[in-house]
Each structure stands twice: as structure tokens, then as C-alpha cells.
């Protein structure tokens, strides 16, 4: 796959729940990513609507598996599994996937390591506009269950 420039979209630790995941191993992303001296291309994938919202935590699982195997994964490498490599798979890497002048980007500022289950989004910019700020009540989402109720 690395020689052909092919990326693999893989689950962090799901296995056995359907045919293509039957013989998966937790090291899959790491193996694909490190193929041919780092020329591999892995993408963290999820079939779950809940899991897709937490791909940063899925990547964190791979970092943990790698660490237990004695391999350190740099955060800038792990973020590629979610951003640049995914854009490459979709053929849109010229427009998105990395923070570069002229590219479109939605950006999240985390309060700590984004691969931690304890990380919280502090600010979110979409198309250059600050749309969420944890410290600013005016930039908080409105939830359906709060409609028609007095603010807390």
C-alpha cells in the first residue's frame, strides 16, 4: 500500500463486529502508518455516529497501543491520521487537511492534549469565524431541550 501511495482507513480497536474487521489488531493503524519507513498512510475511521465525533480519542487509543509496544507517536503524526491523510484519501488535500495559507480549515483549540478523553474544546473556528467559546455564554450552543425554558 505504501509503495502504491494508498491509504488505509482503519478502526483504532474495533474487531470482530463484521467481516472486514474480523481479524483486526489494535496495531493496524500503527503498522500501516509506519510501513516503508513512515511512507504509509493511515486514517482513523469510525462507522459509529458517536465515534466519528471522537476521532481524536480513537487516535489516542492508537498512541496508547504504540506506547505499550515501545513506540512513541508524535502528536503531529497522529493528527495527520485525522486531517491530512483523510483529505488525501478524498482527493481534496489541496483545499483542506493542513493549516496553510489559502486552505479552508475548521480549527479547535483544546484545553489539553486533544488525544485525551479529558480534553475539552475551548474554542472552535469554522470558516475563520469563532463560533464556540467555552468562556463566552453568547457563543454556546442552544440545545433542543432548553428551548422555551429559562436560562440556567
GROMACS .gro file of C-alpha atoms in nm:
model
  152
    1UNK     CA    1   0.000   0.000   0.000
    2UNK     CA    2   0.280   0.242   0.090
    3UNK     CA    3   0.459   0.177  -0.241
    4UNK     CA    4   0.137   0.250  -0.432
    5UNK     CA    5   0.059   0.560  -0.226
    6UNK     CA    6  -0.262   0.400  -0.099
    7UNK     CA    7  -0.406   0.500   0.235
    8UNK     CA    8  -0.588   0.265   0.470
    9UNK     CA    9  -0.895   0.379   0.664
   10UNK     CA   10  -0.886   0.171   0.982
   11UNK     CA   11  -1.055   0.135   1.317
   12UNK     CA   12  -0.846   0.202   1.625
   13UNK     CA   13  -0.954  -0.103   1.822
   14UNK     CA   14  -1.278  -0.241   1.682
   15UNK     CA   15  -1.267  -0.603   1.570
   16UNK     CA   16  -1.496  -0.894   1.502
   17UNK     CA   17  -1.816  -0.695   1.454
   18UNK     CA   18  -1.830  -0.751   1.077
   19UNK     CA   19  -1.637  -0.942   0.812
   20UNK     CA   20  -1.376  -0.677   0.728
   21UNK     CA   21  -1.299  -0.629   1.097
   22UNK     CA   22  -1.288  -0.996   1.188
   23UNK     CA   23  -0.911  -1.027   1.214
   24UNK     CA   24  -0.821  -0.669   1.302
   25UNK     CA   25  -0.550  -0.597   1.555
   26UNK     CA   26  -0.509  -0.286   1.769
   27UNK     CA   27  -0.177  -0.211   1.598
   28UNK     CA   28  -0.335  -0.183   1.249
   29UNK     CA   29  -0.313   0.196   1.221
   30UNK     CA   30   0.039   0.196   1.356
   31UNK     CA   31   0.152  -0.079   1.115
   32UNK     CA   32   0.002   0.092   0.811
   33UNK     CA   33   0.133   0.432   0.917
   34UNK     CA   34   0.489   0.309   0.972
   35UNK     CA   35   0.510   0.098   0.656
   36UNK     CA   36   0.806   0.159   0.430
   37UNK     CA   37   0.989   0.378   0.681
   38UNK     CA   38   0.699   0.611   0.750
   39UNK     CA   39   0.572   0.638   0.393
   40UNK     CA   40   0.250   0.467   0.490
   41UNK     CA   41  -0.080   0.650   0.510
   42UNK     CA   42  -0.330   0.560   0.782
   43UNK     CA   43  -0.665   0.724   0.851
   44UNK     CA   44  -0.856   0.677   1.176
   45UNK     CA   45  -1.205   0.562   1.081
   46UNK     CA   46  -1.534   0.501   1.256
   47UNK     CA   47  -1.867   0.356   1.143
   48UNK     CA   48  -2.037   0.494   1.451
   49UNK     CA   49  -2.212   0.833   1.466
   50UNK     CA   50  -2.083   0.867   1.823
   51UNK     CA   51  -1.731   0.750   1.738
   52UNK     CA   52  -1.696   0.990   1.448
   53UNK     CA   53  -1.740   1.276   1.696
   54UNK     CA   54  -1.447   1.147   1.900
   55UNK     CA   55  -1.189   1.053   1.639
   56UNK     CA   56  -0.930   1.238   1.845
   57UNK     CA   57  -0.989   0.983   2.123
   58UNK     CA   58  -0.973   0.697   1.871
   59UNK     CA   59  -0.630   0.827   1.765
   60UNK     CA   60  -0.540   0.848   2.135
   61UNK     CA   61  -0.610   0.475   2.166
   62UNK     CA   62  -0.355   0.408   1.890
   63UNK     CA   63  -0.099   0.628   2.064
   64UNK     CA   64  -0.153   0.420   2.380
   65UNK     CA   65  -0.117   0.090   2.192
   66UNK     CA   66   0.203   0.219   2.031
   67UNK     CA   67   0.343   0.329   2.367
   68UNK     CA   68   0.276  -0.016   2.516
   69UNK     CA   69   0.469  -0.161   2.220
   70UNK     CA   70   0.763   0.072   2.297
   71UNK     CA   71   0.693   0.309   2.008
   72UNK     CA   72   0.635   0.680   2.061
   73UNK     CA   73   0.399   0.852   1.819
   74UNK     CA   74   0.444   1.227   1.790
   75UNK     CA   75   0.118   1.424   1.822
   76UNK     CA   76   0.182   1.590   1.485
   77UNK     CA   77   0.191   1.243   1.327
   78UNK     CA   78  -0.129   1.130   1.500
   79UNK     CA   79  -0.318   1.443   1.393
   80UNK     CA   80  -0.239   1.354   1.030
   81UNK     CA   81  -0.446   1.037   1.075
   82UNK     CA   82  -0.748   1.265   1.123
   83UNK     CA   83  -0.667   1.557   0.892
   84UNK     CA   84  -0.408   1.546   0.614
   85UNK     CA   85  -0.436   1.173   0.542
   86UNK     CA   86  -0.816   1.187   0.537
   87UNK     CA   87  -0.804   1.480   0.292
   88UNK     CA   88  -0.559   1.282   0.076
   89UNK     CA   89  -0.797   0.983   0.063
   90UNK     CA   90  -1.078   1.211  -0.052
   91UNK     CA   91  -0.855   1.384  -0.307
   92UNK     CA   92  -0.908   1.725  -0.151
   93UNK     CA   93  -0.568   1.777   0.012
   94UNK     CA   94  -0.511   2.093  -0.195
   95UNK     CA   95  -0.811   2.254  -0.022
   96UNK     CA   96  -0.813   2.109   0.332
   97UNK     CA   97  -0.626   1.884   0.574
   98UNK     CA   98  -0.346   2.111   0.694
   99UNK     CA   99  -0.321   2.464   0.830
  100UNK     CA  100  -0.174   2.653   0.537
  101UNK     CA  101  -0.241   2.987   0.372
  102UNK     CA  102  -0.511   2.950   0.108
  103UNK     CA  103  -0.666   2.634   0.252
  104UNK     CA  104  -1.003   2.603   0.422
  105UNK     CA  105  -0.989   2.494   0.783
  106UNK     CA  106  -1.206   2.450   1.086
  107UNK     CA  107  -0.991   2.469   1.398
  108UNK     CA  108  -1.043   2.351   1.756
  109UNK     CA  109  -0.840   2.486   2.047
  110UNK     CA  110  -0.832   2.223   2.322
  111UNK     CA  111  -0.769   2.281   2.692
  112UNK     CA  112  -0.513   1.997   2.697
  113UNK     CA  113  -0.378   1.712   2.485
  114UNK     CA  114  -0.652   1.658   2.223
  115UNK     CA  115  -0.591   1.282   2.228
  116UNK     CA  116  -0.700   1.260   2.592
  117UNK     CA  117  -1.051   1.159   2.696
  118UNK     CA  118  -1.035   1.451   2.940
  119UNK     CA  119  -0.974   1.716   2.672
  120UNK     CA  120  -1.244   1.977   2.622
  121UNK     CA  121  -1.287   2.209   2.328
  122UNK     CA  122  -1.221   2.566   2.446
  123UNK     CA  123  -1.280   2.746   2.115
  124UNK     CA  124  -1.392   2.645   1.767
  125UNK     CA  125  -1.341   2.846   1.449
  126UNK     CA  126  -1.536   2.748   1.139
  127UNK     CA  127  -1.450   2.918   0.811
  128UNK     CA  128  -1.245   3.169   1.011
  129UNK     CA  129  -1.529   3.270   1.243
  130UNK     CA  130  -1.519   3.199   1.616
  131UNK     CA  131  -1.845   3.008   1.665
  132UNK     CA  132  -1.784   2.842   2.001
  133UNK     CA  133  -1.608   2.974   2.308
  134UNK     CA  134  -1.644   2.782   2.634
  135UNK     CA  135  -1.583   3.104   2.832
  136UNK     CA  136  -1.837   3.316   2.640
  137UNK     CA  137  -2.207   3.244   2.711
  138UNK     CA  138  -2.301   3.418   2.385
  139UNK     CA  139  -2.105   3.156   2.192
  140UNK     CA  140  -2.265   2.848   2.346
  141UNK     CA  141  -2.487   2.608   2.154
  142UNK     CA  142  -2.863   2.605   2.204
  143UNK     CA  143  -2.995   2.263   2.290
  144UNK     CA  144  -3.343   2.148   2.191
  145UNK     CA  145  -3.430   2.054   2.549
  146UNK     CA  146  -3.357   2.412   2.659
  147UNK     CA  147  -3.596   2.577   2.411
  148UNK     CA  148  -3.873   2.762   2.593
  149UNK     CA  149  -3.704   2.727   2.930
  150UNK     CA  150  -3.546   2.992   3.147
  151UNK     CA  151  -3.165   3.008   3.110
  152UNK     CA  152  -2.972   2.829   3.383
   0.00000   0.00000   0.00000
